[in-house]
Amino acid sequence: MCGIVGFIGNEEAAPILLDGLSRLEYRGYDSTGLAVYGEAEGLQVVKAKGRLKVLSDLTQGGATVHGALGVGHTRWATHGAPSDANSHPQVSESGRFAVVHNGIIENYAEIKEFLQGKGIKFTSQTDTEVVAQLLEYNYHGGLLETVNKTLQRLRGAYALGIVCANHPDMLIAVRQDSPLIIGHGDGFQMLASDVTAVIKYTREVSYLDDGDLAILTADGVEVLDRYRQRVEKPVSHVDWEISAAEKGGYEHFMAKEIMEQPEAFRKTVFPRLRDGKVILDELTYTPEYLKNMDKLYIIACGSSYHVGMVAKYNLEKLLRKPVEVTLASEFRYCDPIVTEHTLALVISQSGETIDTLAAMREAKRLGARVLAVVNVVGSTIAREADDVLYTWAGPEIAVATTKAYSTQLAVTYLIGLYFADQMGVIDKKMYDEIVGQLLQIPTKMEAILEQSKDIQYFASLYFNHPSVFFIGRNIDYAVGLEGSLKLKEISYIHSEAYAAGELKHGTISLIEPGTLVVALASYAPLFEKLMSNVVEVKSRGASVLGLTVESKGEEMVKIVDHTILIPEVHPMLLPSLDVLPMQLFAYHVALQRGCDIDKPRNLAKSVTVE
Ligand code: M6R
């Protein structure tokens, strides 16, 4: 939620801030703004409701705003509707302080009341304005004292970028429960919500921790920890290319990221397969630990949670240990049963989802060991987990996840095989078969992606349906959950996923002539049962788009309206193939409906507020 960027150096800041914001827009995109300090001009603030283009046009690409110090913001509204006034930067009454913020100041109402009581006039409905006004209220000439005093009063989550017109040689960055990185340059320094915003200018980055305060000058960065002791932050080198975060000729990031899945799978899986074995160098679980494990708790949100749903079926089958999948937003509040023998498997693309992070901290507090599956290197979840397995999907920009989902799935397969092998509960033939088939997945994915035109055709038939039901059993049901989320989040069509056997317990009353049902029937042991459910919805007039494996195609075409076929593969790995047509279907439906595919309404990629 919300992207922030800051620059201090010896060149014009505004074009750099705009460029940085263009790479952070996926985090929120209902309004944007920047504040730049120029020696002659003082602190200039330009902000507006709408996409970055509005701000860029207002400032002629940054050319009308002069100065080498500034902050920028792209917003996902929490407090106060999107409007010019509610856009960031928020500025103090005198115009001395400008603040950009990602997060929520939970006690803003109380601070606002206090400041209003002192006669300070507020001009926005945001929680952020209290930070700017409180800075001003506390200011007596010393910037650091002022910031410290102000922070002591704040409760909640915040990444802040602060500029003060009286201290034009400093840019202040503060982090508490919202991500913030520093980009180190030669003669300039930057702050940003993530590395994509700085990588064009520098590949040397460091990650702030909760409670850190950084003072950026053109020549360097000083970081103070929560006790205001000076700390040296390790500087990491980012080695992916800027092109990885660009569209590369595709109309949308989502289309590019769908097509990147075979390669992302290769990068995530192949280096971890050596001589027919799954080798996870990152992990140090002993067979004793795994045998004594009382439960595997999978914790995640959204699509990452759907990966957990698939993993539950596979891991329980492989390990014969109970696996509980829980939504991170529920975990903290359900009095979870966790012991020191519980392993918490935390799944997150961004590594910053606040609910997942909070649930992970709670699981640790309760004694669980935490294994995180994360895509963003250096993210908070990755740094705080006991063990991390990275998905090597590369930067994922489209709000709707595709390649991160696929690589998360892949890592759960590896975990299952690795644990089962360590525990000695998998027979060699099955192990060898699955490992062998993992190697074939990317080629099979490529074959499915080549069918994109067929799926585009099905989308053209169904894009006007007001309501869609995804049905499946076992792992097909788990993939249906993801297919349904993909469709609704980018096309705005109402859709639901049901375990097919559950339809008769209520939902079938919604099926009427013309309702679209997407029937996932790739899991051979339950093919016939699923087809019985398909016949039931057909009898009530539904149109059915079916998906199954090649060997079942002939049977399926007799019953459904249209059939998508996927190559045969070990049942445990089916989700990696099943999901691709679901993603393509959602994409093409959204395209036909003229939706803003990469930036769906009301959403943001990284959900850093509760
Ligand atoms: O970064 P995370 O994996 O923790 O994000 C979790 C969800 O917010 C995310 O998967 C969301 O559901 C996607 N937009 C779905 O496409």
XYZ file of C-alpha atoms and ligand atoms in Angstrom:
626
model
C 0.000 0.000 0.000
C 1.380 3.414 -0.978
C 4.796 3.850 -2.505
C 7.280 6.377 -1.217
C 10.500 7.598 -2.726
C 13.024 10.257 -1.741
C 16.155 11.765 -3.264
C 18.986 13.974 -2.049
C 21.980 14.782 -4.226
C 23.351 17.286 -6.683
C 20.891 17.059 -9.556
C 17.232 17.818 -10.188
C 15.192 15.568 -7.931
C 11.753 15.792 -9.558
C 12.370 13.667 -12.697
C 14.050 11.018 -10.539
C 11.141 11.017 -8.090
C 8.649 10.678 -10.948
C 10.617 7.813 -12.428
C 10.802 6.102 -9.030
C 7.066 6.561 -8.548
C 6.370 5.021 -11.946
C 7.938 1.825 -10.614
C 6.035 1.957 -7.350
C 2.613 2.661 -8.779
C 1.648 -0.991 -8.345
C 1.547 -0.294 -4.599
C -1.348 2.142 -4.888
C -2.522 4.474 -7.586
C -5.372 6.736 -6.607
C -3.292 9.905 -6.227
C 0.305 11.046 -6.371
C 2.457 13.944 -5.290
C 5.917 15.277 -4.686
C 7.667 17.926 -2.607
C 10.976 19.334 -3.784
C 13.179 21.875 -2.048
C 15.026 24.392 -4.222
C 17.321 27.092 -2.891
C 15.551 29.853 -4.750
C 12.073 28.327 -4.770
C 11.834 26.927 -1.232
C 9.629 23.878 -0.664
C 7.385 23.283 -3.671
C 4.540 20.781 -3.373
C 2.569 19.436 -6.326
C -0.032 16.733 -5.813
C -3.194 15.539 -7.432
C -5.872 12.908 -7.421
C -5.408 10.338 -10.189
C -2.621 8.368 -11.751
C 1.001 9.401 -11.993
C 0.399 10.781 -15.492
C -1.602 13.628 -13.954
C 1.342 14.619 -11.762
C 3.783 14.184 -14.578
C 1.692 16.450 -16.838
C 1.259 19.021 -14.064
C 5.024 19.278 -13.610
C 5.975 18.708 -17.275
C 7.811 15.564 -16.350
C 9.337 17.286 -13.328
C 10.775 20.176 -15.351
C 8.797 22.871 -13.531
C 9.962 21.882 -10.047
C 13.551 22.683 -9.125
C 15.821 21.388 -6.414
C 18.031 18.458 -5.479
C 16.083 17.281 -2.417
C 12.619 15.814 -2.472
C 10.081 13.127 -1.658
C 7.337 11.544 -3.771
C 4.294 9.405 -3.078
C 1.760 7.223 -4.838
C -1.273 6.529 -2.693
C -3.714 3.769 -1.830
C -6.277 5.631 0.245
C -6.896 4.556 3.826
C -7.946 7.720 5.683
C -9.840 10.116 3.443
C -11.074 9.515 -0.096
C -8.703 10.082 -3.013
C -8.547 13.862 -3.543
C -5.974 16.573 -4.150
C -6.054 17.555 -0.479
C -5.645 14.008 0.796
C -2.745 13.235 -1.536
C 0.737 13.163 -0.092
C 3.059 14.884 0.649
C 1.192 16.271 3.606
C 2.543 19.631 4.670
C 2.603 21.421 8.024
C 0.708 24.684 8.462
C 3.765 26.872 7.876
C 4.837 24.858 4.845
C 8.125 23.977 6.540
C 7.667 20.201 6.748
C 6.588 17.854 3.971
C 5.894 14.204 4.783
C 5.208 11.113 2.697
C 3.879 8.075 4.511
C 3.071 4.428 3.934
C 1.096 2.783 6.742
C -1.485 3.913 9.272
C -1.066 6.200 12.270
C -3.503 4.485 14.599
C -3.750 7.284 17.174
C -4.057 10.070 14.617
C -7.492 11.173 15.874
C -6.209 11.835 19.377
C -3.147 13.747 18.078
C -5.298 15.724 15.685
C -7.638 16.756 18.479
C -4.675 17.817 20.595
C -3.184 19.914 17.787
C -6.527 21.436 16.834
C -6.854 22.410 20.488
C -3.636 24.379 20.001
C -5.258 26.239 17.119
C -3.597 24.294 14.276
C -5.735 24.114 11.141
C -5.902 20.821 9.242
C -6.537 20.713 5.520
C -6.960 16.970 4.879
C -8.699 13.929 6.306
C -5.515 11.870 6.342
C -3.796 10.323 9.317
C -0.513 11.472 7.766
C -1.199 15.165 8.180
C -0.873 14.784 11.956
C 2.771 13.786 11.441
C 3.548 16.936 9.463
C 1.672 19.161 11.908
C 3.182 17.493 14.964
C 6.679 17.937 13.514
C 5.936 21.614 13.125
C 4.497 21.844 16.644
C 7.581 20.173 18.119
C 10.093 22.130 16.043
C 12.479 24.451 17.870
C 15.388 24.478 15.446
C 16.813 20.948 15.765
C 15.584 18.528 13.122
C 16.602 15.269 14.784
C 15.200 16.228 18.186
C 11.966 17.197 16.490
C 11.660 13.938 14.603
C 12.460 11.885 17.698
C 9.965 13.738 19.833
C 7.303 13.344 17.173
C 7.897 9.629 16.702
C 7.510 9.026 20.422
C 3.912 10.138 20.089
C 2.995 7.984 17.072
C 1.370 4.560 17.235
C 0.851 2.333 14.229
C 2.767 1.398 11.123
C 4.774 3.876 9.149
C 7.481 4.327 6.628
C 8.109 8.049 6.445
C 10.082 10.357 4.208
C 10.510 13.805 5.778
C 11.824 17.020 4.272
C 12.237 20.228 6.260
C 12.801 23.526 4.451
C 15.104 24.709 7.251
C 17.425 21.715 6.768
C 17.856 21.336 3.014
C 20.979 19.222 3.401
C 19.071 16.341 5.018
C 16.418 13.858 4.076
C 14.944 11.816 6.915
C 13.701 8.239 6.565
C 11.892 6.371 9.334
C 10.641 2.811 9.396
C 8.175 1.104 11.722
C 6.334 -1.960 10.365
C 6.255 -0.673 6.775
C 9.022 -1.449 4.303
C 11.745 1.059 3.506
C 15.079 0.702 1.768
C 17.975 3.046 1.190
C 19.706 3.319 -2.189
C 23.356 4.366 -1.923
C 24.734 6.361 -4.840
C 27.840 8.293 -5.691
C 26.964 11.854 -4.645
C 23.307 11.054 -3.993
C 21.167 8.887 -1.705
C 17.628 7.630 -2.102
C 14.905 6.108 0.005
C 12.080 3.976 -1.366
C 9.405 1.451 -0.513
C 11.233 -1.099 -2.616
C 14.310 -1.519 -4.762
C 12.499 -1.203 -8.106
C 12.362 2.576 -7.533
C 16.114 3.018 -7.148
C 17.652 0.322 -9.302
C 17.949 2.575 -12.364
C 20.245 4.824 -10.296
C 22.001 2.451 -7.948
C 22.201 -1.269 -7.245
C 23.641 -0.800 -3.751
C 20.850 -0.944 -1.208
C 20.376 -1.453 2.486
C 17.235 -2.439 4.347
C 15.993 -0.494 7.343
C 14.676 -2.357 10.378
C 11.733 -1.445 12.557
C 12.540 1.544 14.710
C 15.378 2.745 12.462
C 15.827 6.392 11.580
C 18.125 7.284 8.696
C 19.638 10.670 7.925
C 20.445 10.928 4.259
C 22.778 13.592 2.879
C 24.174 13.848 -0.647
C 27.353 12.159 0.536
C 26.146 9.370 2.771
C 23.677 7.841 5.161
C 23.735 7.562 8.912
C 21.349 5.043 10.446
C 20.232 5.127 14.069
C 18.428 2.152 15.575
C 15.362 2.293 17.847
C 17.636 3.227 20.784
C 19.174 5.922 18.614
C 22.510 4.172 18.542
C 24.446 4.413 15.315
C 24.329 1.136 13.347
C 26.112 -0.067 10.256
C 23.656 -1.546 7.791
C 24.984 -4.164 5.425
C 24.846 -2.995 1.826
C 23.471 -5.566 -0.634
C 24.033 -5.588 -4.358
C 20.870 -6.064 -6.433
C 21.782 -8.198 -9.393
C 18.624 -8.332 -11.478
C 18.294 -6.110 -14.510
C 15.949 -3.137 -14.681
C 14.367 -4.812 -17.748
C 12.990 -7.483 -15.386
C 10.684 -4.791 -14.032
C 9.633 -3.481 -17.467
C 6.957 -4.693 -19.869
C 9.376 -5.841 -22.570
C 6.955 -5.444 -25.468
C 3.902 -6.934 -23.732
C 0.726 -4.902 -23.400
C 0.541 -5.664 -19.699
C 2.875 -6.814 -16.953
C 0.405 -9.594 -16.219
C 0.742 -11.017 -19.748
C 4.526 -10.872 -19.500
C 4.542 -12.482 -16.078
C 2.209 -15.293 -17.208
C 4.602 -16.047 -20.052
C 7.625 -15.931 -17.739
C 6.351 -18.833 -15.647
C 8.242 -21.689 -17.291
C 11.498 -19.797 -16.799
C 10.628 -18.746 -13.260
C 9.854 -22.390 -12.439
C 13.207 -23.457 -13.895
C 15.091 -20.837 -11.879
C 13.311 -21.780 -8.673
C 13.471 -25.543 -8.981
C 16.326 -26.723 -11.172
C 19.263 -25.462 -9.071
C 17.678 -27.312 -6.135
C 17.631 -30.657 -7.958
C 20.990 -32.367 -8.007
C 21.661 -35.965 -9.037
C 17.999 -36.799 -8.793
C 17.690 -35.373 -5.245
C 16.023 -32.302 -3.827
C 18.792 -30.338 -2.136
C 17.714 -27.401 -0.025
C 21.014 -25.939 1.147
C 19.131 -23.222 2.992
C 17.508 -25.667 5.451
C 18.905 -27.493 8.452
C 15.964 -29.566 9.694
C 17.039 -32.824 11.247
C 15.028 -36.021 10.747
C 14.343 -35.920 14.529
C 12.880 -32.436 14.316
C 10.647 -33.434 11.414
C 9.519 -36.658 13.038
C 8.623 -34.792 16.228
C 6.799 -32.063 14.319
C 3.230 -32.085 15.639
C 1.701 -29.882 12.975
C 2.547 -27.819 9.960
C 0.711 -24.518 10.060
C 0.547 -22.751 6.695
C -0.049 -19.023 7.071
C -0.669 -16.658 4.162
C -3.092 -14.273 2.430
C -4.817 -14.198 -0.964
C -3.132 -16.224 -3.671
C -0.351 -17.259 -1.313
C -3.060 -18.766 0.873
C -4.325 -20.640 -2.182
C -0.851 -22.090 -2.621
C -1.194 -23.242 0.972
C -4.494 -24.935 0.108
C -2.762 -26.957 -2.605
C 0.172 -27.682 -0.313
C -2.106 -29.076 2.371
C -3.307 -31.850 0.058
C 0.211 -32.674 -1.087
C 2.023 -32.392 2.228
C -0.501 -34.434 4.170
C -0.300 -37.128 1.531
C 3.500 -37.150 1.549
C 4.251 -36.642 5.236
C 1.190 -38.055 7.014
C 1.364 -35.098 9.395
C -1.519 -32.708 10.041
C -1.348 -29.560 7.964
C -3.541 -26.612 8.861
C -3.900 -23.740 6.413
C -4.986 -20.463 7.889
C -5.558 -16.960 6.632
C -2.938 -14.747 8.201
C -5.565 -12.145 9.074
C -7.359 -14.757 11.192
C -4.365 -16.486 12.732
C -3.632 -13.918 15.417
C -7.203 -13.812 16.581
C -8.058 -17.512 16.695
C -5.975 -18.548 19.679
C -3.982 -20.948 17.485
C -2.699 -24.198 18.899
C 1.050 -23.878 18.453
C 3.804 -25.678 20.330
C 7.569 -25.762 20.040
C 7.051 -28.772 17.757
C 4.949 -26.766 15.320
C 6.453 -25.629 12.050
C 4.886 -22.483 10.609
C 5.199 -22.277 6.847
C 4.676 -18.641 5.926
C 4.105 -17.845 2.254
C 4.344 -14.338 0.811
C 5.408 -12.907 -2.523
C 6.187 -9.457 -1.179
C 7.435 -10.543 2.206
C 5.760 -7.410 3.544
C 2.059 -8.307 3.852
C 1.254 -6.921 7.263
C -1.176 -9.658 8.310
C 1.277 -12.379 7.315
C 4.113 -10.611 9.072
C 2.087 -10.150 12.246
C 0.920 -13.779 12.164
C 4.488 -14.937 11.687
C 5.623 -12.931 14.709
C 2.779 -14.414 16.739
C 3.668 -17.955 15.640
C 7.273 -17.337 16.703
C 6.158 -15.893 20.012
C 4.134 -19.033 20.622
C 7.202 -21.152 20.023
C 6.885 -22.280 16.407
C 9.842 -22.446 14.089
C 9.161 -20.397 10.978
C 10.018 -21.356 7.434
C 9.187 -18.564 4.978
C 8.665 -18.869 1.247
C 9.258 -15.384 -0.098
C 9.951 -13.733 -3.448
C 11.356 -10.345 -2.447
C 14.918 -10.645 -1.233
C 15.601 -8.730 1.972
C 11.910 -8.240 2.767
C 10.824 -8.187 6.390
C 9.346 -11.688 6.453
C 12.486 -13.070 4.838
C 14.651 -11.362 7.428
C 12.613 -12.321 10.462
C 11.876 -15.964 9.610
C 14.072 -18.707 11.047
C 14.606 -20.157 7.586
C 13.851 -18.841 4.117
C 13.367 -20.437 0.750
C 13.274 -17.804 -1.955
C 11.122 -18.160 -5.017
C 13.213 -16.906 -7.891
C 10.337 -15.402 -9.873
C 12.041 -12.002 -10.274
C 10.133 -8.784 -9.714
C 6.383 -9.220 -10.077
C 4.697 -5.947 -10.953
C 1.087 -6.788 -11.942
C -1.200 -6.641 -8.933
C -2.630 -10.043 -9.869
C 0.027 -12.568 -9.022
C 0.905 -15.282 -11.542
C 4.577 -16.225 -11.591
C 4.944 -15.763 -7.855
C 2.016 -18.155 -7.304
C 3.622 -20.718 -9.627
C 7.008 -20.544 -7.983
C 5.483 -20.702 -4.506
C 3.724 -23.898 -5.574
C 7.027 -25.220 -6.864
C 8.739 -24.554 -3.546
C 6.004 -26.372 -1.651
C 6.629 -29.439 -3.837
C 10.324 -29.234 -2.973
C 9.587 -28.887 0.717
C 7.301 -31.920 0.598
C 9.853 -34.087 -1.160
C 12.724 -32.890 1.016
C 10.858 -33.441 4.283
C 9.489 -36.808 3.189
C 12.971 -37.929 2.225
C 14.481 -36.689 5.511
C 11.764 -38.464 7.456
C 12.152 -41.615 5.381
C 8.438 -41.766 4.595
C 8.526 -41.751 0.801
C 9.390 -44.741 -1.314
C 12.202 -44.303 -3.795
C 10.100 -45.053 -6.856
C 7.586 -42.321 -6.060
C 10.330 -39.868 -5.100
C 12.227 -40.494 -8.333
C 9.077 -40.211 -10.380
C 8.076 -36.848 -8.934
C 11.602 -35.441 -9.168
C 11.782 -36.603 -12.783
C 8.452 -34.980 -13.564
C 9.432 -31.699 -11.938
C 12.036 -31.360 -14.663
C 9.359 -31.627 -17.329
C 7.008 -29.017 -15.893
C 8.454 -25.960 -17.709
C 8.123 -27.631 -21.122
C 4.560 -28.658 -20.322
C 3.832 -25.118 -19.170
C 5.134 -23.811 -22.475
C 2.802 -26.158 -24.340
C -0.186 -24.776 -22.408
C 0.839 -21.163 -22.902
C 0.892 -21.841 -26.627
C -2.868 -22.476 -26.366
C -3.396 -18.854 -25.369
C -5.409 -18.190 -28.545
C -7.959 -20.919 -27.692
C -8.416 -19.499 -24.254
C -8.777 -16.022 -25.717
C -11.597 -17.466 -27.826
C -13.358 -18.937 -24.768
C -12.973 -15.586 -23.044
C -14.638 -13.883 -25.993
C -17.643 -16.189 -25.503
C -17.988 -15.665 -21.785
C -16.661 -12.207 -20.960
C -20.134 -10.795 -20.412
C -21.284 -13.386 -17.902
C -22.273 -11.645 -14.681
C -21.360 -14.546 -12.445
C -18.975 -17.492 -12.687
C -18.566 -20.577 -10.499
C -15.361 -22.569 -10.332
C -15.802 -26.127 -9.167
C -13.311 -28.879 -8.448
C -12.400 -31.556 -5.973
C -9.195 -32.052 -4.015
C -6.339 -30.049 -5.575
C -8.628 -29.011 -8.435
C -10.740 -27.240 -5.848
C -7.659 -25.490 -4.468
C -6.731 -24.306 -7.965
C -10.341 -23.230 -8.524
C -9.963 -20.838 -5.598
C -7.081 -19.176 -7.388
C -8.883 -19.183 -10.773
C -11.842 -17.477 -9.183
C -9.729 -14.852 -7.409
C -7.820 -14.091 -10.612
C -11.037 -13.567 -12.532
C -12.769 -11.362 -9.985
C -9.772 -9.228 -9.106
C -9.001 -8.104 -12.648
C -12.308 -8.422 -14.536
C -14.710 -7.411 -11.726
C -16.986 -10.355 -12.551
C -18.523 -11.929 -9.496
C -17.073 -15.404 -9.104
C -16.867 -18.075 -6.452
C -15.000 -21.325 -6.087
C -16.659 -24.367 -4.592
C -15.619 -27.828 -3.672
C -17.895 -29.520 -6.186
C -19.466 -31.826 -3.628
C -20.590 -28.791 -1.672
C -22.736 -27.329 -4.457
C -25.783 -29.335 -3.503
C -25.674 -27.888 -0.015
C -26.962 -24.519 -1.139
C -25.064 -22.905 -3.965
C -26.654 -24.898 -6.765
C -29.737 -22.730 -6.287
C -27.778 -19.958 -8.040
C -27.268 -22.010 -11.193
C -29.669 -20.981 -13.935
C -29.648 -21.103 -17.718
C -26.500 -19.404 -18.981
C -24.535 -19.354 -15.706
C -20.908 -20.103 -16.456
C -19.324 -22.946 -14.507
C -15.602 -23.592 -14.884
C -15.110 -27.243 -14.009
C -11.611 -28.327 -13.050
C -11.337 -32.082 -13.445
C -7.667 -32.818 -13.831
C -7.333 -34.962 -10.706
C -7.989 -38.387 -12.216
C -9.084 -40.267 -9.056
C -12.056 -37.924 -8.722
C -12.755 -37.300 -12.412
C -15.987 -39.250 -12.471
C -17.323 -37.718 -9.297
C -16.579 -34.264 -10.642
C -18.266 -35.060 -13.945
C -21.401 -36.049 -12.045
C -21.430 -32.570 -10.569
C -20.946 -31.132 -14.042
C -23.971 -33.060 -15.290
C -25.987 -31.629 -12.410
C -25.176 -28.042 -13.325
C -25.649 -28.757 -17.038
C -29.124 -30.111 -16.265
C -29.934 -26.734 -14.756
C -28.836 -24.870 -17.852
C -25.250 -23.888 -16.961
C -22.643 -23.370 -19.655
C -19.569 -25.360 -18.697
C -15.961 -24.697 -19.541
C -14.071 -27.809 -18.516
C -10.416 -28.489 -17.856
C -8.877 -31.911 -17.702
C -5.837 -33.967 -18.658
C -5.414 -35.223 -22.210
C -6.394 -38.805 -21.421
C -9.801 -37.691 -20.109
C -10.503 -35.239 -22.920
C -12.694 -37.546 -24.956
C -14.987 -38.195 -22.015
C -15.196 -34.574 -21.068
C -16.022 -33.129 -24.504
C -19.201 -35.233 -24.571
C -20.556 -33.353 -21.564
C -19.187 -29.812 -21.379
C -19.481 -26.908 -23.804
C -15.763 -26.284 -24.200
C -12.718 -28.197 -23.055
C -9.213 -27.132 -22.114
C -6.691 -29.954 -22.122
C -3.469 -30.047 -20.162
C -0.627 -32.583 -20.471
C -0.474 -35.579 -18.153
C 1.647 -35.126 -15.067
C 2.008 -36.619 -11.584
C -1.180 -35.654 -9.671
C 0.808 -33.754 -7.057
C 2.154 -31.405 -9.716
C -1.128 -30.826 -11.571
C -1.768 -27.392 -10.035
C 1.274 -25.988 -11.836
C -0.399 -26.783 -15.139
C -4.059 -26.268 -14.160
C -3.525 -22.709 -13.069
C -2.138 -21.424 -16.365
C -5.417 -21.628 -18.331
C -7.154 -20.020 -15.343
C -4.745 -17.086 -15.455
C -5.048 -16.743 -19.223
C -8.832 -16.920 -19.035
C -8.980 -14.163 -16.409
C -6.540 -12.053 -18.401
C -8.445 -12.335 -21.677
C -11.828 -11.763 -20.038
C -10.480 -8.609 -18.389
C -8.965 -7.505 -21.682
C -12.293 -7.936 -23.491
C -14.009 -5.947 -20.760
C -11.515 -3.105 -21.114
C -10.301 -3.364 -17.525
C -7.134 -1.830 -16.185
C -5.457 -5.225 -15.883
C -2.227 -4.373 -14.090
C -3.857 -1.927 -11.703
C -7.318 -3.210 -10.817
C -9.606 -0.855 -8.963
C -9.347 -0.616 -5.175
C -6.328 -2.924 -5.014
C -2.617 -2.601 -4.398
C 0.042 -5.232 -4.762
C 1.606 -5.061 -1.375
C -0.912 -4.974 1.462
C 0.988 -3.280 4.249
C -1.993 -2.147 6.312
C -4.236 -4.416 8.369
O 2.756 -10.573 -1.092
P 1.828 -11.641 -0.584
O 2.008 -12.940 -1.277
O 1.872 -11.784 0.902
O 0.385 -11.112 -0.960
C -0.757 -11.806 -0.581
C -1.967 -11.322 -1.335
O -2.184 -9.964 -1.096
C -1.834 -11.543 -2.844
O -1.582 -12.873 -3.153
C -3.124 -11.096 -3.562
O -4.178 -11.938 -3.217
C -2.910 -11.045 -5.072
N -3.304 -9.761 -5.580
C -3.705 -12.015 -5.831
O -3.463 -11.928 -7.201
